[in-house]
Coordinates of C-alpha atoms in Angstrom, one line a residue:
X88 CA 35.2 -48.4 -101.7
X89 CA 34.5 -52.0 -100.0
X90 CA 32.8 -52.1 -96.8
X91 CA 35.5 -52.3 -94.9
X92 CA 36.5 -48.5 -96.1
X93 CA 33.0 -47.4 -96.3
X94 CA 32.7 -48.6 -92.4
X95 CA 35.9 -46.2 -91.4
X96 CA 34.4 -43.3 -93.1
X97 CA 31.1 -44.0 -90.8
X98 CA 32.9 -44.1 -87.5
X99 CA 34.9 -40.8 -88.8
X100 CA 31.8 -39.1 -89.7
X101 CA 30.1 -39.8 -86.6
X102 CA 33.0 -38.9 -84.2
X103 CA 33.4 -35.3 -85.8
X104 CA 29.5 -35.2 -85.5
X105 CA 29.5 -36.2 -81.8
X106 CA 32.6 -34.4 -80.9
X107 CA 31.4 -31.2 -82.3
X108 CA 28.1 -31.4 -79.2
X109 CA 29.9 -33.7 -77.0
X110 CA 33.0 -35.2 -76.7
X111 CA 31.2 -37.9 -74.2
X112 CA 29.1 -39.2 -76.5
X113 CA 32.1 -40.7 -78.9
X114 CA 32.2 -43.4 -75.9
X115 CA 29.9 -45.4 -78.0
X116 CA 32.1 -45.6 -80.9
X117 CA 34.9 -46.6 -78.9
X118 CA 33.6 -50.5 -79.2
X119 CA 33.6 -49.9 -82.5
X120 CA 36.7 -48.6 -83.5
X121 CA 38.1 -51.7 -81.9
X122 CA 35.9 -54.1 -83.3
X123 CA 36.9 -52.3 -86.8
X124 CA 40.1 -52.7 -86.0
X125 CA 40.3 -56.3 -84.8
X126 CA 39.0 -57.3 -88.2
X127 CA 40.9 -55.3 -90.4
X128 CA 44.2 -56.6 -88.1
X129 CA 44.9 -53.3 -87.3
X130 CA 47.4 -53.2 -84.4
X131 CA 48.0 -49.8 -82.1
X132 CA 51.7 -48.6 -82.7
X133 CA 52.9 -47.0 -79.0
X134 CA 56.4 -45.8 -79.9
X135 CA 58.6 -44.6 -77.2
X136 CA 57.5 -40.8 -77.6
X137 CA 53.9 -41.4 -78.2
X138 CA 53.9 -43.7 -74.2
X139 CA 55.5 -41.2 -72.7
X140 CA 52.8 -38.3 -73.9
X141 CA 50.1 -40.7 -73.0
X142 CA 51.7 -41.8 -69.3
X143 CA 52.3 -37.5 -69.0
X144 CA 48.5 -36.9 -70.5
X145 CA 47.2 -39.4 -67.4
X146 CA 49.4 -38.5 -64.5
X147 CA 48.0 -34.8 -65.7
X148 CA 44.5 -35.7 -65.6
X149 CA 44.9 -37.8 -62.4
X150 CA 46.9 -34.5 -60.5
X151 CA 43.5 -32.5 -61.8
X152 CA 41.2 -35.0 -60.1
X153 CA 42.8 -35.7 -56.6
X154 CA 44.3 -32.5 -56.3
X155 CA 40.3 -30.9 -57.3
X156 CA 38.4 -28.4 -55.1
X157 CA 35.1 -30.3 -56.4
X158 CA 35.9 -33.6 -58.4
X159 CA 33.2 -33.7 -60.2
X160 CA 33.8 -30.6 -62.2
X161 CA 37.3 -31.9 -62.9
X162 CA 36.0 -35.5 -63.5
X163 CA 34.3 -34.6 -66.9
X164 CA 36.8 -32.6 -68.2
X165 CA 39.2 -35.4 -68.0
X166 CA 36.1 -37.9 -68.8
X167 CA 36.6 -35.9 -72.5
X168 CA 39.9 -35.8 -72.5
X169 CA 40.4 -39.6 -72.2
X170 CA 37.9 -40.0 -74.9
X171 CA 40.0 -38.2 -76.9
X172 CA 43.3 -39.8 -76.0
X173 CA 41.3 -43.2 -76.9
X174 CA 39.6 -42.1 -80.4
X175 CA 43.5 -41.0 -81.1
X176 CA 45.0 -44.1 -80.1
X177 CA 42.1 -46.5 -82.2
X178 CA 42.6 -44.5 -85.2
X179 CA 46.4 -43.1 -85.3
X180 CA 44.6 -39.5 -86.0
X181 CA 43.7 -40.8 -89.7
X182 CA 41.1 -39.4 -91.1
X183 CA 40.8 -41.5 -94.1
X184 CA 43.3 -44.4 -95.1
X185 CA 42.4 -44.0 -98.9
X186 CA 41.2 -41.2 -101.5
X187 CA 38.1 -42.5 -101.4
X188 CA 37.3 -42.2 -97.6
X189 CA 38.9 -38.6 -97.6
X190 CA 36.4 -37.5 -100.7
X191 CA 33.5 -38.8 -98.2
X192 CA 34.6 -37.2 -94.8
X193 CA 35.7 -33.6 -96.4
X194 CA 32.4 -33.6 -97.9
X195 CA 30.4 -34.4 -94.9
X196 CA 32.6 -31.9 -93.0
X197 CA 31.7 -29.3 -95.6
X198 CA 28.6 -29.9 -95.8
X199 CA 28.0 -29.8 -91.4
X200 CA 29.8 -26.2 -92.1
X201 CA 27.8 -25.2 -94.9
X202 CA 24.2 -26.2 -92.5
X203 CA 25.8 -24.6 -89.8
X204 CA 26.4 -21.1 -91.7
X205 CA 22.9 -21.0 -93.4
X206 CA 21.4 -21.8 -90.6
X207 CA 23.4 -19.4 -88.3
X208 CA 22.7 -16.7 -91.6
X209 CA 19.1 -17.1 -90.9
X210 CA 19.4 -16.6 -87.1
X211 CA 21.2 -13.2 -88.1
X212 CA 18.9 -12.2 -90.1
X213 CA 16.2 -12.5 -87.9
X214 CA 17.9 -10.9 -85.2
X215 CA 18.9 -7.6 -87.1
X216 CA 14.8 -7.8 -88.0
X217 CA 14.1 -7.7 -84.4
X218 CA 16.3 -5.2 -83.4
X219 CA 16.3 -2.7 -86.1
X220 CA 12.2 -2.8 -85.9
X221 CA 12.5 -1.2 -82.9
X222 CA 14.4 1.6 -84.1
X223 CA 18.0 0.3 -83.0
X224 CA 20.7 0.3 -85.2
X225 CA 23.7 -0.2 -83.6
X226 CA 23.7 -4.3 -83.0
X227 CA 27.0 -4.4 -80.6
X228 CA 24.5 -3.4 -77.7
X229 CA 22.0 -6.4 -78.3
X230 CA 25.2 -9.7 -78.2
X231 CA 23.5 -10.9 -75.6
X232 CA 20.6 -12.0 -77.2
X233 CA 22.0 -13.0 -80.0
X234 CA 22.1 -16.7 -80.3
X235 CA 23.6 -18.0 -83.7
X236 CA 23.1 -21.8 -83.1
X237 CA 21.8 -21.5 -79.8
X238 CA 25.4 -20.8 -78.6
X239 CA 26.7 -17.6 -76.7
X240 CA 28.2 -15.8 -79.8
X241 CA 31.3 -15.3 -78.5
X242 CA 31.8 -18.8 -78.2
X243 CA 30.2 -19.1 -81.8
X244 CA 32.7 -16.7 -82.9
X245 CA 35.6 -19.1 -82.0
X246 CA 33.6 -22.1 -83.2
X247 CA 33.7 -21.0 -86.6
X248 CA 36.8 -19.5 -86.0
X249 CA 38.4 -23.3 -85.9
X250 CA 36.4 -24.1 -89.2
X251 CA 38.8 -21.4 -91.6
X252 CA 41.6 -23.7 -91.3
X253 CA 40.4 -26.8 -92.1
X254 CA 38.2 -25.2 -94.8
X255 CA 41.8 -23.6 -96.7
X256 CA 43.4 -26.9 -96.4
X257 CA 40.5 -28.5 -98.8
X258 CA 41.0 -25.9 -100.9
X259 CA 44.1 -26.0 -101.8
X260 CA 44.3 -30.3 -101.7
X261 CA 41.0 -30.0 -103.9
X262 CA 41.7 -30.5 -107.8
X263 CA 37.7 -30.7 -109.3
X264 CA 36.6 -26.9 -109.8
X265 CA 33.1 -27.7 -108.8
X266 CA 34.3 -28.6 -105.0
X267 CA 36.7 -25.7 -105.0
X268 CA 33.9 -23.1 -105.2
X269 CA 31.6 -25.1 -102.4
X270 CA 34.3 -24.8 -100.5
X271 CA 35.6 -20.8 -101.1
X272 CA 31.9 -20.3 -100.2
X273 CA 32.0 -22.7 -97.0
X274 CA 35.1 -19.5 -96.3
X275 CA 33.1 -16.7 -97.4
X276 CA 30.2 -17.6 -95.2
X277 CA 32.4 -18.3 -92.2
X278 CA 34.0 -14.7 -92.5
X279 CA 30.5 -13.5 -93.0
X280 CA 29.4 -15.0 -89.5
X281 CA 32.1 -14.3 -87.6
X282 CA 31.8 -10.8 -88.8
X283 CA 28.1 -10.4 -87.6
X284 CA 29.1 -11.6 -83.6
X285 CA 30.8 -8.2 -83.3
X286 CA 33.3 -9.6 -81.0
X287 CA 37.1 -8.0 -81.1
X288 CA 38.9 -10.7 -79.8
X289 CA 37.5 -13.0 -83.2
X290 CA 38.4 -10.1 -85.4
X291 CA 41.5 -10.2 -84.3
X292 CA 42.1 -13.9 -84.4
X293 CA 41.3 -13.6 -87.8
X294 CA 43.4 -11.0 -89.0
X295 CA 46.1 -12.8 -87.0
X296 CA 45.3 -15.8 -89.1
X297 CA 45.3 -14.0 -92.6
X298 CA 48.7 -12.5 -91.6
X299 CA 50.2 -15.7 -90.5
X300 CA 49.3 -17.1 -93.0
X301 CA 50.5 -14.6 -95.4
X302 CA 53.7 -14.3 -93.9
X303 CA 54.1 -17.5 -93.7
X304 CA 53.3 -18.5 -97.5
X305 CA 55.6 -15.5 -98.7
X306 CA 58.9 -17.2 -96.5
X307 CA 58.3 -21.0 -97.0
X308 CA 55.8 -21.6 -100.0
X309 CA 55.8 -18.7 -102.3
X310 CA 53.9 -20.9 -104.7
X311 CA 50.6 -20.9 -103.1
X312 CA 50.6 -17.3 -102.1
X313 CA 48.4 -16.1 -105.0
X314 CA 46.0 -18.7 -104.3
X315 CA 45.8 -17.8 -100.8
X316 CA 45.5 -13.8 -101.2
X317 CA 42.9 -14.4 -103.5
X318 CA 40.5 -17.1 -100.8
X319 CA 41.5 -14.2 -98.2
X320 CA 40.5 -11.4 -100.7
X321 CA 37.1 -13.3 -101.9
X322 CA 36.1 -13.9 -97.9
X323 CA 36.8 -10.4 -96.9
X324 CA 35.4 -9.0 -100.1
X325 CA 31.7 -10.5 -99.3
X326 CA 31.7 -8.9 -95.8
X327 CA 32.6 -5.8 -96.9
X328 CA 29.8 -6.0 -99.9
X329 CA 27.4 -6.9 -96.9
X330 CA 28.6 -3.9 -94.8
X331 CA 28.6 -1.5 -97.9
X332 CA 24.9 -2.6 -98.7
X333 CA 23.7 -2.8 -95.2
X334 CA 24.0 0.5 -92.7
X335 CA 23.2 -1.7 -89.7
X336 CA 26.1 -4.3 -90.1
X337 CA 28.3 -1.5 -91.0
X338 CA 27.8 0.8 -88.3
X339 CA 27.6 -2.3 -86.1
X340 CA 31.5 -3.3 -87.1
X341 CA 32.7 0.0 -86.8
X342 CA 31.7 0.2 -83.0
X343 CA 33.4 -3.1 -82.7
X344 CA 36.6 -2.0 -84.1
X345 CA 36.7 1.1 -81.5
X346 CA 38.0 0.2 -78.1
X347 CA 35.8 1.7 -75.8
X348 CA 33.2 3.5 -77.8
X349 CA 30.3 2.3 -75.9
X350 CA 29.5 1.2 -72.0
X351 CA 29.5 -2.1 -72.5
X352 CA 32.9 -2.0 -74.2
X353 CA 34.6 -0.3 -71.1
X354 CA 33.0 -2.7 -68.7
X355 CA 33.7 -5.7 -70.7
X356 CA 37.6 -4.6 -70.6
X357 CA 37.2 -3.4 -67.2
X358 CA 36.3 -6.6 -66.2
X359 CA 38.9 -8.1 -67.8
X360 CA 41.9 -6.1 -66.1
X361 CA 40.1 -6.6 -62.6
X362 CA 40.0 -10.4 -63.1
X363 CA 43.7 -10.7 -64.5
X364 CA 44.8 -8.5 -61.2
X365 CA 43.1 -10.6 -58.8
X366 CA 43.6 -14.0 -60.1
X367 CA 47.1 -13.6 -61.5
X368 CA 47.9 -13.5 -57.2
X369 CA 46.5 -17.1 -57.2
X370 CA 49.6 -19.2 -57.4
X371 CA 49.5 -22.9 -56.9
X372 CA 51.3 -25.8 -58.0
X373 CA 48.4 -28.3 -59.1
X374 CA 45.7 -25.7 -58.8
X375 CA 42.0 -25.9 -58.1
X376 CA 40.9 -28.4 -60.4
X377 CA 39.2 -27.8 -64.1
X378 CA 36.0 -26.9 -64.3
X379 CA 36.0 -24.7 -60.9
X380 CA 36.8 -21.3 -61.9
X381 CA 33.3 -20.5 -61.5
X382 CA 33.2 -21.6 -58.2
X383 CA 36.2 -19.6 -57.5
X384 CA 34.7 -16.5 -59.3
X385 CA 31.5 -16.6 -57.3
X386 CA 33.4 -16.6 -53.9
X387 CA 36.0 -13.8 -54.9
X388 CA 34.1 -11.5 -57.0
X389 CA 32.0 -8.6 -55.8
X390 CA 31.4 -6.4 -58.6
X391 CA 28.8 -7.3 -60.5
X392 CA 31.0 -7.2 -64.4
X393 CA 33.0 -9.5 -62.8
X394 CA 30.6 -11.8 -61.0
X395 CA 28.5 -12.2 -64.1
X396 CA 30.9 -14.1 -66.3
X397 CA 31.5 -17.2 -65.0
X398 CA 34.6 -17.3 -67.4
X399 CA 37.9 -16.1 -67.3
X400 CA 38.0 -14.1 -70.2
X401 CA 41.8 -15.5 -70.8
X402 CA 42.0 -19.4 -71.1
X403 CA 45.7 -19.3 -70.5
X404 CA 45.0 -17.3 -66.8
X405 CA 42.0 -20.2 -66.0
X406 CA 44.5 -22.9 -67.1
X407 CA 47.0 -21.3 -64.7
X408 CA 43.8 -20.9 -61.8
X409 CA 42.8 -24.4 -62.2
X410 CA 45.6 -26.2 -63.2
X411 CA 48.6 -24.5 -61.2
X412 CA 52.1 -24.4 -62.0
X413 CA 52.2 -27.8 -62.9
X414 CA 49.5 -27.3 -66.1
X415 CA 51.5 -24.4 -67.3
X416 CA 54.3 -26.3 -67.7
X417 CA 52.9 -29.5 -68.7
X418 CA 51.3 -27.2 -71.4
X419 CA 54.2 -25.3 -72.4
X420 CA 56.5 -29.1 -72.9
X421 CA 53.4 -30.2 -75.4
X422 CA 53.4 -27.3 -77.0
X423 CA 57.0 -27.2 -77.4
X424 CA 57.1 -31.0 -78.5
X425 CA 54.5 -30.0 -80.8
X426 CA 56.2 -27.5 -83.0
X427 CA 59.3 -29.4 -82.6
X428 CA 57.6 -32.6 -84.5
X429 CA 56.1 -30.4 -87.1
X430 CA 59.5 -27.4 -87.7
X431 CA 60.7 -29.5 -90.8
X432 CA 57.4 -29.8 -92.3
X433 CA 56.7 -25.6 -92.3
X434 CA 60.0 -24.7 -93.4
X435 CA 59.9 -27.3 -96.1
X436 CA 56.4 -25.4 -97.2
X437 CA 54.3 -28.3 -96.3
X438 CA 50.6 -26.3 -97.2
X439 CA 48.5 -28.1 -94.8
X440 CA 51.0 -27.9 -91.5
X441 CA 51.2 -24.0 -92.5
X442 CA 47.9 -23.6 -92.8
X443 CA 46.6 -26.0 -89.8
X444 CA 49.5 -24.1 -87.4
X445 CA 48.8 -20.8 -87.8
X446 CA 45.0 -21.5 -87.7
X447 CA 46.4 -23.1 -83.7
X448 CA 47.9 -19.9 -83.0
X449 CA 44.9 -17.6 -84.3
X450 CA 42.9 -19.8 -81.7
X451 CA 45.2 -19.3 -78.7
X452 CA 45.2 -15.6 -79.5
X453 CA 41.3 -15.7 -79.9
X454 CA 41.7 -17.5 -75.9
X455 CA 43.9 -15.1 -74.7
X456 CA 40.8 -12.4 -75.1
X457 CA 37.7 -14.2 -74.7
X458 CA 37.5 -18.6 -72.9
X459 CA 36.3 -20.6 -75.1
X460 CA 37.9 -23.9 -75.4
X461 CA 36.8 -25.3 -72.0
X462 CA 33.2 -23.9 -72.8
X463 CA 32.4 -25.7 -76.3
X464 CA 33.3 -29.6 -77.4
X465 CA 33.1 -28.4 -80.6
X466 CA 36.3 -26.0 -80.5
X467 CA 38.4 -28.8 -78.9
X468 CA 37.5 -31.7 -81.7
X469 CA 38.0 -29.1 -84.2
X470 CA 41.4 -28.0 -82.7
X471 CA 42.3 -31.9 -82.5
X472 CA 41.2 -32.3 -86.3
X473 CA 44.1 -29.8 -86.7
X474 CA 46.5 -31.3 -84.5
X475 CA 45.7 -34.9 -86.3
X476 CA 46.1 -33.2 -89.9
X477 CA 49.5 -31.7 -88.8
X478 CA 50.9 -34.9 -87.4
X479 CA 50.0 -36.4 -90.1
X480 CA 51.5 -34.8 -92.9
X481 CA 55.0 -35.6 -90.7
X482 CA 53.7 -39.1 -90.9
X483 CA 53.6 -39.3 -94.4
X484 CA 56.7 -38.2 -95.1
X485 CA 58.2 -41.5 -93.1

């Protein structure tokens, strides 16, 4: 690898590092992606499709600012959403250029994941300690103060949630034994600590994953199923081992799997139909601006379930609170230009725009019962890393 190479895989490195905190903070590599690519006389390719996405992406963001309730709010998001566009545009969504530069990204990215799950192990571990010392058992009742990563779990849930995808994909592109067990266990560990958040909405973004995935293997690439069944099987396996072994983590995931067992449960849902009923009345065409569903929430709301979560719950109902009419469609038109770039690839069996797709969809079903994507950078770079693998195995194929 010259230093040319081993200069890319820095800027990579650091972006996903960045993006995973804040997506602000990848301003300061924009200088250098450009000074990178000024040397290497790497020109930016704008075809026809790709300018009119970008001129769509702006007049979006600029409707979300003037049209705002409080422009601030709206300001950053779009701040990070420029970034975005720009880090896309410097480096074409390529991750590495060579075999080399891949080999160094996937393993920094694996080993960020693997940190990340010992680390948020640990935190697990010592919050069961302090709850069942006190004579509790049941750990659905103590979420709250449980702060895997100092992050909210739910929103840890989804976090990790985004990692499964990526995590298959080096699996199955991965020939060297060695890396292919650090990587199954980068899997099993990510299971493991979504398991322990206790939140229904993951668990069922997760089966929805495993039987996409499944489903989709078994129509368009019948090859890899066996491989795939057993990565599922092995992930699963070890939570189940854990919940086997340990009462508290297994009566813990059998109240999550009821639907209103406990108080908390019913208020949580209560909540949830008493927001969609209020808001789903809020029709606008540009909406109030994103960021200010909390603003909205505080005026409105009354009862205190309601009042206390300054999230929707849904990010499909705050996209259509705060960005009108005119978000949903422009949503629905990039969504739908998405999986039109990317049919010929599934139905050919392409492994990584199976895997990367359905591990999209299991996140938009994941948003549809819990908001997380507007609440943590890290879910969006991680769902952009998907987006940039995707288009990119249609790239190669040119």
């Amino acid at each position: 690898m010259n230093k040319q190479e081993f200069a890319y895989c820095i800027l990579i490195c650091a972006a996903l590092l960045l993006g995973l905190f804040s997506i602000k903070l990848c301003i300061v590599l924009i200088p250098f992606f450009i000074v990178y690519n000024k040397k290497c006389g790497i020109q930016i390719e704008i075809t026809k499709t790709k300018a009119a996405v970008i001129s769509a992406f702006l007049i979006y963001s600029l409707c979300g600012v003037v049209f705002s309730d409080y422009m601030p709010n709206s300001l950053s998001f779009n701040i990070d959403l420029a970034v975005v566009l720009a880090v896309y545009l410097l480096t074409g969504g390529k991750f590495f250029n060579t075999e080399k530069q891949k080999k160094v990204v996937t393993y920094t990215f694996h080993g960020l994941v693997s940190a990340i799950c010992v680390i948020s192990c640990l935190f697990y571990i010592a919050h069961q300690s302090g709850v069942t010392a006190h004579g509790f058992t049941d750990m659905t009742n103590f979420k709250t103060s449980y702060r895997p990563m100092f992050m909210f779990c739910n929103n840890f849930a989804t976090f990790v949630l985004c990692f499964l995808p990526i995590i298959l994909i080096s699996v199955f592109n991965e020939t060297r034994n060695k890396f292919k067990i650090w990587y199954i266990s980068n899997f099993v560990l990510c299971v493991f600590c979504i398991t322990t958040t206790y939140s229904r909405g993951a668990y069922l973004a997760v089966m929805v994953l495993f039987a996409m995935l499944i489903c989709s293997f078994f129509i368009f690439n019948r090859m890899w199923l066996k491989k795939l069944l057993i990565c599922i099987l092995i992930g699963v396996g070890f939570s189940v081992a854990i919940m086997a072994a340990n009462s508290t983590v297994r009566e813990s995931v059998a109240t999550t799997f009821s639907f209103n067992k406990t108080e908390s449960q019913r208020r949580s849902f209560d909540s949830r139909v008493t927001k969609l009923d209020q808001y789903v009345e809020e029709f606008s065409f540009f909406g109030i601006g994103s960021g200010n569903f909390p603003i909205l929430n505080l005026n409105k709301m009354t009862d205190y379930d309601t009042l206390i979560s300054a999230s929707s719950d849904n990010s499909f109902l705050q996209l259509y609170v705060e960005r009108g009419l005119f978000g949903v469609i422009f949503f629905v038109a990039v969504t739908g230009l998405y999986f039109l770039k990317i049919r010929k690839k599934i139905f050919s069996g392409s492994k990584t725009s199976i895997i990367a797709t359905c591990g999209l969809l299991a996140v938009a079903v994941r948003e549809i019962t819990f908001g997380t994507i507007t609440n943590v950078c890290g879910i969006v770079t991680l769902c952009f890393a998907m987006i940039c693998l995707t288009l990119n195995d249609v790239a190669d194929e040119k």
